[in-house]
CSV table of C-alpha atoms and ligand atoms in Angstrom, one decimal:
chain,number,residue,atom,x,y,z
A,620,UNK,CA,15.2,7.4,-0.3
A,621,UNK,CA,18.5,7.3,-1.0
A,622,UNK,CA,19.9,6.5,-4.7
A,623,UNK,CA,20.9,2.9,-3.8
A,624,UNK,CA,17.4,1.8,-3.0
A,625,UNK,CA,16.4,3.2,-6.7
A,626,UNK,CA,18.6,1.4,-8.8
A,627,UNK,CA,18.9,-2.2,-7.4
A,628,UNK,CA,16.8,-4.4,-10.0
A,629,UNK,CA,13.9,-6.4,-9.0
A,630,UNK,CA,12.6,-9.9,-9.7
A,631,UNK,CA,8.7,-10.0,-9.6
A,632,UNK,CA,7.9,-13.4,-8.5
A,633,UNK,CA,4.2,-13.2,-8.9
A,634,UNK,CA,2.1,-11.2,-11.1
A,635,UNK,CA,0.1,-11.4,-14.3
A,636,UNK,CA,0.1,-10.4,-17.6
A,637,UNK,CA,-0.8,-6.7,-18.9
A,638,UNK,CA,-3.2,-6.2,-21.6
A,639,UNK,CA,-2.0,-5.7,-25.2
A,640,UNK,CA,-2.0,-2.6,-27.6
A,641,UNK,CA,-5.9,-3.3,-28.0
A,642,UNK,CA,-6.9,-2.3,-24.9
A,643,UNK,CA,-4.1,0.6,-23.9
A,644,UNK,CA,-6.8,3.2,-24.0
A,645,UNK,CA,-9.3,1.3,-21.6
A,646,UNK,CA,-9.7,3.5,-19.0
A,647,UNK,CA,-12.4,1.9,-17.0
A,648,UNK,CA,-9.9,-1.3,-16.5
A,649,UNK,CA,-7.3,1.1,-15.4
A,650,UNK,CA,-9.5,2.2,-12.7
A,651,UNK,CA,-10.8,-1.1,-11.8
A,652,UNK,CA,-7.2,-2.5,-11.5
A,653,UNK,CA,-7.0,-0.5,-8.2
A,654,UNK,CA,-9.0,-2.6,-6.6
A,655,UNK,CA,-10.2,-6.2,-5.8
A,656,UNK,CA,-14.0,-5.1,-6.1
A,657,UNK,CA,-16.1,-7.1,-8.4
A,658,UNK,CA,-17.0,-5.5,-11.9
A,659,UNK,CA,-20.5,-4.7,-10.1
A,660,UNK,CA,-18.7,-2.0,-7.6
A,661,UNK,CA,-19.3,1.5,-8.5
A,662,UNK,CA,-16.5,3.1,-10.2
A,663,UNK,CA,-17.3,6.5,-8.8
A,664,UNK,CA,-16.4,5.1,-5.3
A,665,UNK,CA,-13.4,3.4,-6.9
A,666,UNK,CA,-12.0,6.8,-7.7
A,667,UNK,CA,-12.4,8.3,-4.4
A,668,UNK,CA,-9.2,6.4,-3.3
A,669,UNK,CA,-5.5,7.0,-3.0
A,670,UNK,CA,-4.5,4.2,-5.0
A,671,UNK,CA,-6.5,5.8,-8.3
A,672,UNK,CA,-4.6,9.2,-7.7
A,673,UNK,CA,-1.3,7.4,-7.5
A,674,UNK,CA,-2.1,5.4,-11.0
A,675,UNK,CA,-3.0,8.8,-12.6
A,676,UNK,CA,0.0,10.5,-11.2
A,677,UNK,CA,2.0,7.6,-12.8
A,678,UNK,CA,0.2,8.1,-16.0
A,679,UNK,CA,0.8,12.1,-16.3
A,680,UNK,CA,4.4,11.2,-15.8
A,681,UNK,CA,4.8,9.1,-18.6
A,682,UNK,CA,2.3,10.3,-21.1
A,683,UNK,CA,3.7,13.9,-20.2
A,684,UNK,CA,0.1,15.0,-20.3
A,685,UNK,CA,-2.3,17.0,-17.9
A,686,UNK,CA,-5.9,15.9,-18.3
A,687,UNK,CA,-8.9,18.4,-16.8
A,688,UNK,CA,-11.5,15.9,-17.6
A,689,UNK,CA,-11.2,11.8,-17.2
A,690,UNK,CA,-12.8,11.6,-20.5
A,691,UNK,CA,-9.7,12.8,-22.2
A,692,UNK,CA,-7.5,10.2,-20.5
A,693,UNK,CA,-8.4,7.4,-22.7
A,694,UNK,CA,-7.6,9.3,-25.9
A,695,UNK,CA,-4.1,10.5,-24.5
A,696,UNK,CA,-3.3,6.5,-23.6
A,697,UNK,CA,-4.4,5.7,-27.1
A,698,UNK,CA,-2.1,7.9,-28.4
A,699,UNK,CA,0.9,6.6,-26.9
A,700,UNK,CA,3.6,4.0,-28.9
A,701,UNK,CA,2.4,1.1,-26.3
A,702,UNK,CA,5.6,-0.6,-26.8
A,703,UNK,CA,7.8,2.4,-26.0
A,704,UNK,CA,5.3,3.3,-23.1
A,705,UNK,CA,5.6,-0.2,-21.7
A,706,UNK,CA,9.0,-0.2,-21.8
A,707,UNK,CA,9.8,3.3,-20.2
A,708,UNK,CA,7.7,2.0,-17.2
A,709,UNK,CA,9.4,-1.2,-16.7
A,710,UNK,CA,12.6,0.0,-17.3
A,711,UNK,CA,12.5,2.9,-14.9
A,712,UNK,CA,11.1,0.7,-12.3
A,713,UNK,CA,13.8,-1.8,-12.5
A,714,UNK,CA,12.1,-5.0,-13.6
A,715,UNK,CA,14.6,-7.4,-14.5
A,716,UNK,CA,12.3,-10.6,-14.7
A,717,UNK,CA,9.1,-11.4,-14.2
A,718,UNK,CA,7.6,-14.5,-12.9
A,719,UNK,CA,3.9,-15.1,-14.4
A,720,UNK,CA,0.8,-16.6,-12.9
A,721,UNK,CA,-0.8,-17.7,-16.1
A,722,UNK,CA,-3.8,-19.0,-14.4
A,723,UNK,CA,-5.0,-15.6,-14.5
A,724,UNK,CA,-4.5,-13.2,-17.5
A,725,UNK,CA,-6.5,-10.0,-18.6
A,726,UNK,CA,-8.7,-10.3,-21.5
A,727,UNK,CA,-6.4,-9.3,-24.9
A,728,UNK,CA,-3.3,-10.4,-23.0
A,729,UNK,CA,-0.4,-11.2,-25.4
A,730,UNK,CA,1.8,-14.4,-25.3
A,731,UNK,CA,4.5,-14.6,-22.9
A,732,UNK,CA,7.2,-14.2,-25.7
A,733,UNK,CA,5.5,-10.8,-26.3
A,734,UNK,CA,5.1,-9.7,-23.2
A,735,UNK,CA,8.8,-9.9,-22.6
A,736,UNK,CA,9.2,-7.7,-25.7
A,737,UNK,CA,6.7,-5.1,-24.4
A,738,UNK,CA,8.4,-5.0,-20.6
A,739,UNK,CA,12.1,-5.8,-22.0
A,740,UNK,CA,12.5,-8.0,-19.1
A,741,UNK,CA,12.8,-12.0,-18.9
A,742,UNK,CA,9.6,-13.7,-18.3
A,743,UNK,CA,8.8,-17.2,-16.6
A,744,UNK,CA,5.9,-18.9,-16.3
A,745,UNK,CA,4.3,-20.4,-13.2
A,746,UNK,CA,2.0,-23.6,-13.1
A,747,UNK,CA,-1.4,-23.3,-11.9
A,748,UNK,CA,-2.6,-26.5,-10.3
A,749,UNK,CA,-6.2,-25.8,-10.4
A,750,UNK,CA,-6.1,-25.0,-13.8
A,751,UNK,CA,-4.1,-28.2,-15.0
A,752,UNK,CA,-6.6,-30.0,-12.9
A,753,UNK,CA,-9.8,-28.4,-14.7
A,754,UNK,CA,-8.2,-28.8,-18.0
A,755,UNK,CA,-7.5,-32.6,-17.6
A,756,UNK,CA,-11.2,-33.0,-16.6
A,757,UNK,CA,-12.5,-31.5,-19.9
A,758,UNK,CA,-11.0,-34.7,-21.4
A,759,UNK,CA,-10.6,-37.5,-18.7
A,760,UNK,CA,-13.9,-39.6,-18.6
A,761,UNK,CA,-12.5,-41.9,-15.6
A,762,UNK,CA,-10.6,-40.6,-12.3
A,763,UNK,CA,-7.5,-42.7,-12.9
A,764,UNK,CA,-7.0,-40.9,-16.6
A,765,UNK,CA,-7.6,-37.6,-14.8
A,766,UNK,CA,-5.0,-38.4,-12.0
A,767,UNK,CA,-2.4,-39.4,-14.8
A,768,UNK,CA,-2.9,-36.6,-16.8
A,769,UNK,CA,-2.6,-34.3,-14.0
A,770,UNK,CA,0.5,-36.0,-12.4
A,771,UNK,CA,2.4,-35.9,-15.8
A,772,UNK,CA,2.0,-32.5,-16.4
A,773,UNK,CA,3.2,-31.9,-12.9
A,774,UNK,CA,6.0,-34.0,-13.4
A,775,UNK,CA,7.0,-32.6,-16.4
A,776,UNK,CA,6.7,-28.8,-15.3
A,777,UNK,CA,10.3,-28.0,-14.7
A,778,UNK,CA,11.3,-29.5,-18.2
A,779,UNK,CA,8.6,-27.8,-19.7
A,780,UNK,CA,9.9,-24.2,-18.4
A,781,UNK,CA,7.9,-23.6,-15.5
A,782,UNK,CA,9.8,-22.1,-12.6
A,783,UNK,CA,7.2,-22.9,-9.6
A,784,UNK,CA,3.4,-24.0,-9.5
A,785,UNK,CA,0.6,-22.1,-7.7
A,786,UNK,CA,-2.6,-23.4,-5.7
A,787,UNK,CA,-5.9,-21.2,-5.4
A,788,UNK,CA,-7.0,-23.7,-2.9
A,789,UNK,CA,-7.6,-20.6,-0.4
A,790,UNK,CA,-9.8,-19.2,-3.0
A,791,UNK,CA,-11.8,-22.5,-3.1
A,792,UNK,CA,-12.0,-24.5,0.1
A,793,UNK,CA,-9.4,-22.8,2.3
A,794,UNK,CA,-6.2,-23.4,3.4
A,795,UNK,CA,-6.7,-26.0,5.8
A,796,UNK,CA,-5.2,-28.7,3.8
A,797,UNK,CA,-5.1,-32.5,4.3
A,798,UNK,CA,-4.2,-35.8,3.0
A,799,UNK,CA,-7.1,-37.6,1.0
A,800,UNK,CA,-7.4,-41.3,0.4
A,801,UNK,CA,-7.6,-42.2,-3.0
A,802,UNK,CA,-11.2,-43.7,-2.7
A,803,UNK,CA,-12.8,-40.4,-1.2
A,804,UNK,CA,-11.3,-38.3,-4.1
A,805,UNK,CA,-12.8,-41.0,-6.6
A,806,UNK,CA,-16.2,-40.6,-5.2
A,807,UNK,CA,-15.2,-36.6,-5.5
A,808,UNK,CA,-14.5,-36.7,-9.0
A,809,UNK,CA,-17.5,-39.0,-9.9
A,810,UNK,CA,-19.7,-36.3,-8.3
A,811,UNK,CA,-17.8,-33.5,-10.1
A,812,UNK,CA,-18.4,-35.3,-13.6
A,813,UNK,CA,-22.4,-35.5,-12.4
A,814,UNK,CA,-22.3,-31.7,-11.5
A,815,UNK,CA,-22.3,-30.3,-15.1
A,816,UNK,CA,-19.4,-27.7,-13.9
A,817,UNK,CA,-15.9,-27.4,-15.0
A,818,UNK,CA,-14.8,-25.8,-11.7
A,819,UNK,CA,-12.8,-27.8,-9.3
A,820,UNK,CA,-14.7,-26.7,-6.0
A,821,UNK,CA,-14.9,-29.9,-4.2
A,822,UNK,CA,-12.6,-29.9,-0.8
A,823,UNK,CA,-11.4,-33.4,-1.1
A,824,UNK,CA,-10.6,-33.1,-4.7
A,825,UNK,CA,-8.9,-30.1,-4.2
A,826,UNK,CA,-6.7,-31.3,-1.4
A,827,UNK,CA,-6.0,-34.7,-3.0
A,828,UNK,CA,-4.7,-32.6,-5.9
A,829,UNK,CA,-2.3,-30.5,-3.8
A,830,UNK,CA,-1.2,-33.3,-1.3
A,831,UNK,CA,-0.4,-35.4,-4.3
A,832,UNK,CA,1.6,-32.9,-6.4
A,833,UNK,CA,3.3,-31.5,-3.7
A,834,UNK,CA,6.1,-34.5,-3.5
A,835,UNK,CA,6.3,-34.1,-7.3
A,836,UNK,CA,7.1,-30.5,-7.0
A,837,UNK,CA,9.8,-31.2,-4.2
A,838,UNK,CA,12.0,-33.5,-6.6
A,839,UNK,CA,12.4,-31.0,-9.2
A,840,UNK,CA,12.8,-28.1,-7.1
A,841,UNK,CA,10.2,-26.5,-7.9
A,842,UNK,CA,8.4,-24.0,-4.9
A,843,UNK,CA,4.9,-24.1,-4.5
A,844,UNK,CA,3.2,-20.7,-4.1
A,845,UNK,CA,-0.2,-20.4,-2.2
A,846,UNK,CA,-2.5,-17.3,-2.3
A,847,UNK,CA,-2.9,-16.4,0.9
A,848,UNK,CA,-5.3,-13.7,2.5
A,849,UNK,CA,-6.2,-10.9,0.7
A,850,UNK,CA,-8.2,-11.2,-3.0
A,851,UNK,CA,-11.7,-10.7,-4.4
A,852,UNK,CA,-14.6,-11.5,-2.6
A,853,UNK,CA,-14.9,-15.1,-4.4
A,854,UNK,CA,-12.4,-15.8,-1.3
A,855,UNK,CA,-13.4,-16.4,2.2
A,856,UNK,CA,-10.8,-14.3,4.0
A,857,UNK,CA,-11.1,-16.5,7.2
A,858,UNK,CA,-10.0,-19.2,5.7
A,859,UNK,CA,-7.1,-17.9,3.8
A,860,UNK,CA,-5.2,-17.2,7.0
A,861,UNK,CA,-1.9,-18.8,6.5
A,862,UNK,CA,-2.0,-20.2,10.2
A,863,UNK,CA,-4.1,-23.3,8.4
A,864,UNK,CA,-1.2,-24.4,6.5
A,865,UNK,CA,0.9,-26.0,9.5
A,866,UNK,CA,-0.1,-29.6,8.7
A,867,UNK,CA,0.8,-28.9,5.0
A,868,UNK,CA,4.0,-27.1,6.1
A,869,UNK,CA,4.9,-29.7,8.7
A,870,UNK,CA,4.5,-32.7,6.3
A,871,UNK,CA,6.3,-31.5,2.9
A,872,UNK,CA,8.9,-29.1,3.9
A,873,UNK,CA,10.9,-31.7,5.6
A,874,UNK,CA,11.1,-33.5,2.3
A,875,UNK,CA,12.4,-30.2,0.8
A,876,UNK,CA,9.4,-28.5,-0.5
A,877,UNK,CA,9.5,-25.0,-0.7
A,878,UNK,CA,6.3,-23.0,0.1
A,879,UNK,CA,5.7,-19.7,-0.6
A,880,UNK,CA,2.8,-17.6,0.5
A,881,UNK,CA,1.5,-15.0,-1.7
A,882,UNK,CA,0.3,-11.5,-0.9
A,883,UNK,CA,-0.6,-12.6,2.7
A,884,UNK,CA,-2.5,-9.3,4.0
A,885,UNK,CA,-4.0,-8.9,6.4
A,886,UNK,CA,-1.8,-12.0,7.7
A,887,UNK,CA,1.4,-10.6,7.0
A,888,UNK,CA,2.6,-11.0,10.4
A,889,UNK,CA,1.2,-14.4,10.6
A,890,UNK,CA,3.2,-15.2,7.4
A,891,UNK,CA,6.3,-13.7,8.3
A,892,UNK,CA,5.9,-15.5,12.2
A,893,UNK,CA,5.7,-19.0,10.0
A,894,UNK,CA,8.6,-18.1,7.6
A,895,UNK,CA,10.5,-17.7,10.8
A,896,UNK,CA,10.0,-20.7,12.5
A,897,UNK,CA,9.8,-23.1,9.6
A,898,UNK,CA,12.5,-23.9,7.2
A,899,UNK,CA,11.7,-23.7,3.3
A,900,UNK,CA,9.0,-21.2,4.0
A,901,UNK,CA,8.9,-17.9,2.1
A,902,UNK,CA,6.6,-15.0,1.5
A,903,UNK,CA,5.6,-11.5,0.5
A,904,UNK,CA,3.2,-8.4,0.6
A,905,UNK,CA,2.3,-8.0,-2.9
A,906,UNK,CA,-1.3,-6.8,-4.0
A,907,UNK,CA,-1.5,-4.6,-0.6
A,908,UNK,CA,1.6,-2.9,-2.0
A,909,UNK,CA,0.7,-1.1,-4.3
A,910,UNK,CA,-3.3,-1.0,-3.3
A,911,UNK,CA,-2.6,0.2,0.2
A,912,UNK,CA,-0.9,3.0,-0.9
A,913,UNK,CA,-0.6,4.7,2.6
A,914,UNK,CA,0.4,1.7,4.3
A,915,UNK,CA,3.0,0.6,2.7
A,916,UNK,CA,5.6,1.3,4.7
A,917,UNK,CA,3.8,-0.1,7.7
A,918,UNK,CA,3.1,-3.3,6.2
A,919,UNK,CA,6.7,-3.8,5.2
A,920,UNK,CA,7.8,-3.2,8.6
A,921,UNK,CA,5.5,-5.4,10.2
A,922,UNK,CA,6.2,-7.8,7.7
A,923,UNK,CA,9.9,-8.0,8.4
A,924,UNK,CA,9.4,-7.9,12.3
A,925,UNK,CA,10.5,-11.1,12.6
A,926,UNK,CA,11.1,-12.9,9.5
A,927,UNK,CA,14.7,-13.3,7.9
A,928,UNK,CA,15.7,-11.1,4.8
A,929,UNK,CA,16.5,-14.2,3.1
A,930,UNK,CA,12.6,-15.6,3.1
A,931,UNK,CA,11.1,-12.0,2.0
A,932,UNK,CA,10.3,-11.6,-1.9
A,933,UNK,CA,9.3,-8.7,-3.6
A,934,UNK,CA,6.2,-9.0,-5.7
A,935,UNK,CA,3.7,-7.0,-7.2
A,936,UNK,CA,0.6,-9.0,-8.2
A,937,UNK,CA,0.3,-6.5,-11.0
A,938,UNK,CA,-1.6,-6.9,-13.8
A,939,UNK,CA,-3.5,-5.7,-16.8
A,940,UNK,CA,-2.1,-1.9,-16.8
A,941,UNK,CA,1.8,-1.3,-16.8
A,942,UNK,CA,1.2,1.8,-14.4
A,943,UNK,CA,0.2,-0.6,-11.8
A,944,UNK,CA,4.1,-2.4,-11.8
A,945,UNK,CA,5.4,0.8,-11.7
A,946,UNK,CA,3.6,2.0,-8.6
A,947,UNK,CA,4.3,-1.3,-7.0
A,948,UNK,CA,8.1,-0.9,-7.7
A,949,UNK,CA,8.2,2.5,-6.3
A,950,UNK,CA,6.1,2.3,-3.5
A,951,UNK,CA,8.4,-1.1,-2.6
A,952,UNK,CA,11.3,0.8,-2.9
A,953,UNK,CA,10.1,3.5,-0.9
A,954,UNK,CA,8.8,1.0,1.8
A,955,UNK,CA,11.7,-1.1,2.3
A,956,UNK,CA,14.2,2.0,2.5
A,957,UNK,CA,12.3,3.5,4.9
A,958,UNK,CA,12.2,0.1,6.9
A,959,UNK,CA,16.1,0.1,6.7
A,960,UNK,CA,16.5,3.8,7.2
A,961,UNK,CA,14.6,3.8,10.3
A,962,UNK,CA,17.4,4.8,13.0
A,963,UNK,CA,17.0,1.6,15.0
A,964,UNK,CA,17.5,-0.8,12.2
A,965,UNK,CA,20.4,1.7,11.4
A,966,UNK,CA,21.8,1.7,14.7
A,967,UNK,CA,22.5,-2.0,14.6
A,968,UNK,CA,23.6,-2.5,11.0
A,969,UNK,CA,26.0,-1.4,8.6
A,970,UNK,CA,25.6,0.1,5.3
A,971,UNK,CA,26.9,-3.2,3.5
A,972,UNK,CA,24.7,-5.2,5.9
A,973,UNK,CA,21.5,-3.3,4.5
A,974,UNK,CA,22.7,-3.1,1.1
A,975,UNK,CA,23.1,-6.9,1.0
A,976,UNK,CA,19.2,-7.3,2.6
A,977,UNK,CA,18.1,-5.2,-0.2
A,978,UNK,CA,19.8,-7.0,-3.1
A,979,UNK,CA,18.4,-10.4,-1.3
A,980,UNK,CA,14.9,-9.2,-1.1
A,981,UNK,CA,14.8,-7.6,-4.5
A,982,UNK,CA,15.9,-10.0,-6.7
A,983,UNK,CA,18.6,-12.5,-5.1
A,984,UNK,CA,16.0,-14.5,-2.8
A,985,UNK,CA,14.0,-15.1,-6.0
A,986,UNK,CA,16.9,-16.1,-8.2
A,987,UNK,CA,18.0,-18.9,-5.9
A,988,UNK,CA,14.5,-20.4,-4.8
A,989,UNK,CA,13.0,-20.7,-8.3
A,990,UNK,CA,16.3,-20.7,-10.6
A,991,UNK,CA,18.7,-22.2,-8.5
A,992,UNK,CA,21.1,-19.5,-9.0
A,993,UNK,CA,23.1,-18.6,-6.2
B,791,ZN,ZN1,-2.1,-12.6,-8.4
């Protein structure tokens, strides 16, 4: 990797919070964060993976310690000055800003202000639509109150400091989004009230939520992110294929809504295709880079087979452990450099062009898309 690729700053347009110092020595969390497996999955198997070796390599580098027995690791992590440790990991990785999905945060995570202090990066929140819907559900007795509460929060998002919104419809009922009549949504809301559950899992109501929020987001120039593809087993991966988003994309992107597909693996090629044929469609390959260490170069190259460099964004989807942010950045820099250094790419492009594309993907695209800064 040439020096150039290691110094360009990164904006992470999709990530979550890390833990605070009270859990800095939590080794089990460090192992589990290398996988999307549920907590019932054996730790012994999680440790027989390249990504766990990679995380330990980073921890060794930054703690300047060797451990023979894994039992020593917790004590070594606890001895670190946590703020100094986090800051050096984030600084060396080149993180300039973090766009944080607060819809998922690990136990004992700091406030966003404290996260900014721990990482020395600018931190901006992303509004999780399903969370808004579920918290309004706690207080709204009638459908009309719920609708009013949800939509007023969506309308005020930019003013409140949010720089985008996110939906996890893929996790609940799938990406085959469609328009739902108010009558049907009202009946679903009433059934939800009867159910005794606080979790929004009804297909009609989820569709209604996303479909009604979309134009309000477009008016504020707030991009809408979708969880796409790979995730924990709570998601039905068959329904997380971004090709299901076709109707949604064709309805809302002509109004100016920007649609951002997160993670995408193993559908990163489909996502790249969509970004190559529809205006206002963007994507990333977070999560697989860093978790799929050995395939990072291939995945990045596949993602970019068709898609413009102006539609592909860096993200880590890291959370809980600062080492994961470091690994995501390191692997992404390596994979992107290897893609642009490919002799075939190099044959047709100038150094200046390749540097311009690197800047777009690493930080400029996110700056323009979410913050409106050219
Ligand atoms: Zn995420």
